[in-house]
Short mmCIF file of C-alpha atoms and ligand atoms in Angstrom, two decimals:
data_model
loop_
_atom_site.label_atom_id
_atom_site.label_comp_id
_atom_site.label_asym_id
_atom_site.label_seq_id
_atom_site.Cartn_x
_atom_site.Cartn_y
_atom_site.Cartn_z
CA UNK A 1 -27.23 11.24 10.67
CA UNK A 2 -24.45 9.59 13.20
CA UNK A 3 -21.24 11.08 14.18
CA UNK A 4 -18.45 8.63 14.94
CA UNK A 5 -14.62 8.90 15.50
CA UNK A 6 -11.61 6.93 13.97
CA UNK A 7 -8.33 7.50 13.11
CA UNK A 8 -7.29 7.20 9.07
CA UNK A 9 -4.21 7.46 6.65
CA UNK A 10 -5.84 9.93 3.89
CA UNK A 11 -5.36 7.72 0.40
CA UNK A 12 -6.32 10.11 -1.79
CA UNK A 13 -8.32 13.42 -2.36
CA UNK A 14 -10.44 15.05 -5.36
CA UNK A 15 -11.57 18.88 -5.80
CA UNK A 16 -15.38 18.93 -5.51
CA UNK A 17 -17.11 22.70 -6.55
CA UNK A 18 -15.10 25.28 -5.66
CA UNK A 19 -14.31 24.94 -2.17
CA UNK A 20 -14.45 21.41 -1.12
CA UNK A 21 -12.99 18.12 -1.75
CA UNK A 22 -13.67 14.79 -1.53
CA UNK A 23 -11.25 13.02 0.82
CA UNK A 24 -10.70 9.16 0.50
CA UNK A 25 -9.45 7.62 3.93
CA UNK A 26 -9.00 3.98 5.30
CA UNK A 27 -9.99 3.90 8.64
CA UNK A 28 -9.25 1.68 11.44
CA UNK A 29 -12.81 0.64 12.87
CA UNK A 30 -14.64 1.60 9.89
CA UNK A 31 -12.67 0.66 6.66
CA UNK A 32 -12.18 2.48 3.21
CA UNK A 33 -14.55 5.96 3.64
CA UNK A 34 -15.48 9.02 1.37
CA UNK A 35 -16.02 11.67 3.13
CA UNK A 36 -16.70 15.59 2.14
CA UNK A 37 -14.48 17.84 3.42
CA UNK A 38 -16.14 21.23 3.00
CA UNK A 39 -14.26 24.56 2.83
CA UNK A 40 -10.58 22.81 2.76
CA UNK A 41 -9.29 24.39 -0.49
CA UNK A 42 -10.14 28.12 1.17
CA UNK A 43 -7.03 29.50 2.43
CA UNK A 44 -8.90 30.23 5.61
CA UNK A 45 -9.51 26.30 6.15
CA UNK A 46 -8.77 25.11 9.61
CA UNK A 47 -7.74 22.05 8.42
CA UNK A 48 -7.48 21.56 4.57
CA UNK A 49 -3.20 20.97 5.18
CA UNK A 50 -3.85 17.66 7.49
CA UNK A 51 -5.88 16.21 5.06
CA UNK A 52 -3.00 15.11 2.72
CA UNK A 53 -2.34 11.93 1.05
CA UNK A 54 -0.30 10.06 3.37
CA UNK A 55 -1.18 11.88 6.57
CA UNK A 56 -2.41 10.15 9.29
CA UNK A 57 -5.36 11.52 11.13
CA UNK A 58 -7.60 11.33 14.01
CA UNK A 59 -11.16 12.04 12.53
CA UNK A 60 -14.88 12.86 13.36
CA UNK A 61 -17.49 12.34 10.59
CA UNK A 62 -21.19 12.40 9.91
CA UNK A 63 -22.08 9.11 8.28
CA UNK A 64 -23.75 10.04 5.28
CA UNK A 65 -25.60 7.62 2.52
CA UNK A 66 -22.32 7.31 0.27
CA UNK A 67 -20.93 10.29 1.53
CA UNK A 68 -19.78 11.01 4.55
CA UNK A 69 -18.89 14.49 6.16
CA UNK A 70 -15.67 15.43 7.88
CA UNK A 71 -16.28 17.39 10.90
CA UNK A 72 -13.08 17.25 12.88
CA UNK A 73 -9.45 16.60 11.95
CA UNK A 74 -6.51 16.50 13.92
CA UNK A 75 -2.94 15.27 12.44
CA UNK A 76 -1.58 12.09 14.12
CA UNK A 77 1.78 12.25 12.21
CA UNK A 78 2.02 14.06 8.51
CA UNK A 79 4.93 11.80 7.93
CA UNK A 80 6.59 14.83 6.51
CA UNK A 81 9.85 12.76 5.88
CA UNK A 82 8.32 11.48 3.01
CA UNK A 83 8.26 14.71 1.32
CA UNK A 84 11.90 14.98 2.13
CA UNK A 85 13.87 12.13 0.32
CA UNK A 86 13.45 12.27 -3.19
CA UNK A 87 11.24 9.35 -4.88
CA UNK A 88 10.11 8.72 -1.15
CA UNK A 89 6.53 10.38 -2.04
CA UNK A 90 6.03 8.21 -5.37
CA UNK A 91 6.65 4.80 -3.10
CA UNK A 92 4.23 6.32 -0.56
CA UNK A 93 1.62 6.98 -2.99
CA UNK A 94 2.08 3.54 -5.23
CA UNK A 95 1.21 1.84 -1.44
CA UNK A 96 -1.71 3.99 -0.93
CA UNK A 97 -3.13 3.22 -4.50
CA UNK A 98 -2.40 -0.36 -3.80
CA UNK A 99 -4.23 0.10 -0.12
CA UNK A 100 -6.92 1.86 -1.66
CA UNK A 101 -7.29 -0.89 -4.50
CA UNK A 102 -7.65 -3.59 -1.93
CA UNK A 103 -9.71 -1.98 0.55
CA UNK A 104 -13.72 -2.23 0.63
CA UNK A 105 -15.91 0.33 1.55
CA UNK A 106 -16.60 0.42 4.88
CA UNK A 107 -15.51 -2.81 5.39
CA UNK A 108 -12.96 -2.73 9.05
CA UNK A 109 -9.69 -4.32 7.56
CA UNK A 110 -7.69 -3.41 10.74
CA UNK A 111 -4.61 -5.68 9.54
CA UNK A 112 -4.52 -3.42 6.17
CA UNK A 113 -4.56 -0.42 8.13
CA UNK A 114 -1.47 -1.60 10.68
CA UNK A 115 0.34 -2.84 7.85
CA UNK A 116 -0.48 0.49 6.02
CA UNK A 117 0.81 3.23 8.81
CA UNK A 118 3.24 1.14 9.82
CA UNK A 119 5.31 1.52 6.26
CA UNK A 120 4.61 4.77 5.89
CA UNK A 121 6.08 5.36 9.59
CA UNK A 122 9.06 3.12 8.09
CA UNK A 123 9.41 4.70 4.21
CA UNK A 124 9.48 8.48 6.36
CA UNK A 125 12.36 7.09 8.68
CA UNK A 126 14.34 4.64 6.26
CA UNK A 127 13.60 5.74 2.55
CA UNK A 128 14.70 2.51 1.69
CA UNK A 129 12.92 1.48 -1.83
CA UNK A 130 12.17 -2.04 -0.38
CA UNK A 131 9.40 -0.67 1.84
CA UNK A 132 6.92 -0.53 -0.98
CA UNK A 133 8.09 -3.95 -2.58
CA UNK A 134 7.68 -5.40 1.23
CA UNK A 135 4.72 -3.76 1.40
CA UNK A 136 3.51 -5.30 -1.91
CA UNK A 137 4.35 -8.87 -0.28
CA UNK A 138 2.45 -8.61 2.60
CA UNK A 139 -0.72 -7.49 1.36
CA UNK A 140 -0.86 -10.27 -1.12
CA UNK A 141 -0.11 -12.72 1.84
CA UNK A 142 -2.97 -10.73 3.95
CA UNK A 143 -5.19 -11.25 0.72
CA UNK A 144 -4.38 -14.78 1.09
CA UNK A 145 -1.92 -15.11 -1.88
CA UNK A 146 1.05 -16.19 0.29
CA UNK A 147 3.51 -16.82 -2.33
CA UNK A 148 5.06 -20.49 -2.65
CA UNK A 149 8.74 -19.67 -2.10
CA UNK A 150 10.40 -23.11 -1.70
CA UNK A 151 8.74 -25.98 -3.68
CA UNK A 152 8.06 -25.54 -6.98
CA UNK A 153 4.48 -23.79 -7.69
CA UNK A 154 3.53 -26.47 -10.35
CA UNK A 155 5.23 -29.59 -9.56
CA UNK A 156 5.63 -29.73 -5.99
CA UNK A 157 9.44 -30.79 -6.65
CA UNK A 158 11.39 -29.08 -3.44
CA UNK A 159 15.04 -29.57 -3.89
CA UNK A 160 15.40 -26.37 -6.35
CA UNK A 161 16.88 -24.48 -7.80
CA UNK A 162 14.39 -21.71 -8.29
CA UNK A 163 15.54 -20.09 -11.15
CA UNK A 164 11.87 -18.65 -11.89
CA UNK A 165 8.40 -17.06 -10.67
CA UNK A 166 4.91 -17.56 -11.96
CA UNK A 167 2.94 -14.65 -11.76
CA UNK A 168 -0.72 -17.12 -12.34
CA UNK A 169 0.80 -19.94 -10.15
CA UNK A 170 2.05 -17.15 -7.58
CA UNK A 171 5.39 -19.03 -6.72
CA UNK A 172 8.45 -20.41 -7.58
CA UNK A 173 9.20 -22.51 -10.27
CA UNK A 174 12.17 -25.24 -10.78
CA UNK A 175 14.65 -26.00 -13.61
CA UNK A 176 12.09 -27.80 -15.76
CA UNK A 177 9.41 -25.99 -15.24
CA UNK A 178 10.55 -22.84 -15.43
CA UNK A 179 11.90 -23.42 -18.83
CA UNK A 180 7.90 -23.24 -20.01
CA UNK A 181 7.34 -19.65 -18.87
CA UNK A 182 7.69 -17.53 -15.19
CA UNK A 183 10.03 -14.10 -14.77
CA UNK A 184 13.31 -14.93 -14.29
CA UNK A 185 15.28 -15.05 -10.53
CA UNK A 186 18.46 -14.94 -9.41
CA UNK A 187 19.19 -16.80 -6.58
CA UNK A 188 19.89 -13.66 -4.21
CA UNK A 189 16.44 -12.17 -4.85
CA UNK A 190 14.56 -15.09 -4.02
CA UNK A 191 16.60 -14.96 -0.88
CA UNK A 192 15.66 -11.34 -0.19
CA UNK A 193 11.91 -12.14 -0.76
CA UNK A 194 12.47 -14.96 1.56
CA UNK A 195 13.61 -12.48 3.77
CA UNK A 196 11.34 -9.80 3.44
CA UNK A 197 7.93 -12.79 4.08
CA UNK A 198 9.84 -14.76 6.88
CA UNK A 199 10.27 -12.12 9.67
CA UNK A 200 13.57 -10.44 8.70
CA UNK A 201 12.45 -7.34 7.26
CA UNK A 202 14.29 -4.86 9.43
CA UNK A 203 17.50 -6.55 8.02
CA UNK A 204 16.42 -6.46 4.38
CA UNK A 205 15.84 -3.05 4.36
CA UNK A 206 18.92 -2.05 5.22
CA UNK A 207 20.32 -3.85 2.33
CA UNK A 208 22.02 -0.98 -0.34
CA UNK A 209 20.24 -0.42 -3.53
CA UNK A 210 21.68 -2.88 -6.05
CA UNK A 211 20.08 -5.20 -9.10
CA UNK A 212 19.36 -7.52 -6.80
CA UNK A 213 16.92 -4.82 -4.67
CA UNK A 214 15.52 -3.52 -7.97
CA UNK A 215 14.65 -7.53 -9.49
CA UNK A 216 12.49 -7.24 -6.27
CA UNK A 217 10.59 -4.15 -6.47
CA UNK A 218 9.68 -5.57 -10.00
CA UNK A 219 8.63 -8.79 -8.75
CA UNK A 220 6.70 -7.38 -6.25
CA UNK A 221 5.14 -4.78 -8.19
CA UNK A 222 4.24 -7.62 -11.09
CA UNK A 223 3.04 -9.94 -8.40
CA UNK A 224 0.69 -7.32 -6.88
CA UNK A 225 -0.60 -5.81 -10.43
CA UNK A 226 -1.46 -9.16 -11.58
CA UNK A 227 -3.78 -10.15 -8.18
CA UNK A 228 -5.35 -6.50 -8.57
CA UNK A 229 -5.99 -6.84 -12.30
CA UNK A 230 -4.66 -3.63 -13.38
CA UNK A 231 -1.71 -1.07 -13.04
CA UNK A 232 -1.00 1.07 -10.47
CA UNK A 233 -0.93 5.07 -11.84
CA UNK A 234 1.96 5.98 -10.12
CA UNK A 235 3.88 2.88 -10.54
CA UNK A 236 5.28 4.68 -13.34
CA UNK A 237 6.76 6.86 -11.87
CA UNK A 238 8.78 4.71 -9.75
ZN1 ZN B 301 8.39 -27.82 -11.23
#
């Protein structure tokens, strides 16, 4: 067996026997691992607390067959500010179901895994419920689902208005051909997704909470649950 080292956000764990657990983590250099973690749920663990969803760690690991085996932890940043603004943790975990959804075994997605710490770092500072729906956006644009935001997703037409999305055609959709189907949008939420895709996403998450904020987290949410084929667990919660 091979050791290696990487760094991880832990996406998930599961009890295995009575003393262990099964950790899920996506890794910089070496993509979406499983890895045992033996011991953790003993109180005497060294370090069954830093392997939380959420956290992000610095790891060592034997490589296993399908398993791997956690030798070494240390805690990069717990993000504990997510556990401190209420509905913060749900958005966390619907964008590390989402992450792990996307993610391949042991498959390097370094872009996923920037994108990935980097909102956490962001949700723990600025609970702002726009992370996750920003969040959503970009990893259908890094899955190469860049959504059409200013012609018309089945016509072409470009003049506007938008007054609708299509969810199958993943864009926009004008006056005429928005009367056949697509989710309504208001003008002021296609602006904030224009926003949140064209570089201005500091700014648009310092926009308040309003309908306009919420029409987005839906769209978002919708957009991503259709490319992944099913729903996200905790997106229920949200
Ligand atoms: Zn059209």
């Amino acid at each position: 067996m091979s050791l290696y080292r990487d760094q991880g956000v832990v996406l998930r764990t599961i009890k295995l026997g009575e003393a262990d657990r099964i950790v899920t983590i996506l890794t910089q250099g070496h993509g979406k691992i499983r890895a045992v973690a033996k011991g953790v749920r003993k109180t005497t663990s060294r370090f069954g607390a830093r392997l939380e969803p959420t956290s992000r760690i610095a790891l060592q690991c034997y490589r296993g067959r399908e398993l791997d085996v956690v030798t070494q932890v240390e805690t990069i940043d717990a993000n504990r500010g997510l556990r401190e603004h209420y509905g913060c943790l749900t958005h966390a975990i619907s964008m590390l179901e989402a992450s792990d959804q996307i993610a391949q075994d042991r498959e390097p997605n370094p872009a996923l895994y920037r994108m990935l710490a980097g909102a956490l770092r962001t949700l723990a500072a600025e609970p702002s419920p726009l992370v996750s729906a920003a969040f959503f956006w970009k990893l259908l644009s890094l899955e190469g689902f860049h959504p059409m935001l200013d012609e018309c997703a089945r016509c072409g037409d470009e003049s506007g208005p938008f007054p609708a999305f299509d969810l199958l055609e993943g864009g926009v959709l004008c006056e005429s051909c928005g009367q056949l189907g697509g989710r309504r949008l208001t003008p002021e939420a296609l602006a904030l997704v224009r926003r949140i895709l064209g570089g201005e996403l500091r700014s648009a998450l310092a926009e308040p909470p309003s309908a306009t904020t919420v029409d987005v987290e839906r769209l978002a949410l919708a957009a991503l649950e259709h490319h992944i084929e099913r729903h996200l667990r905790s997106a229920a919660l949200l």
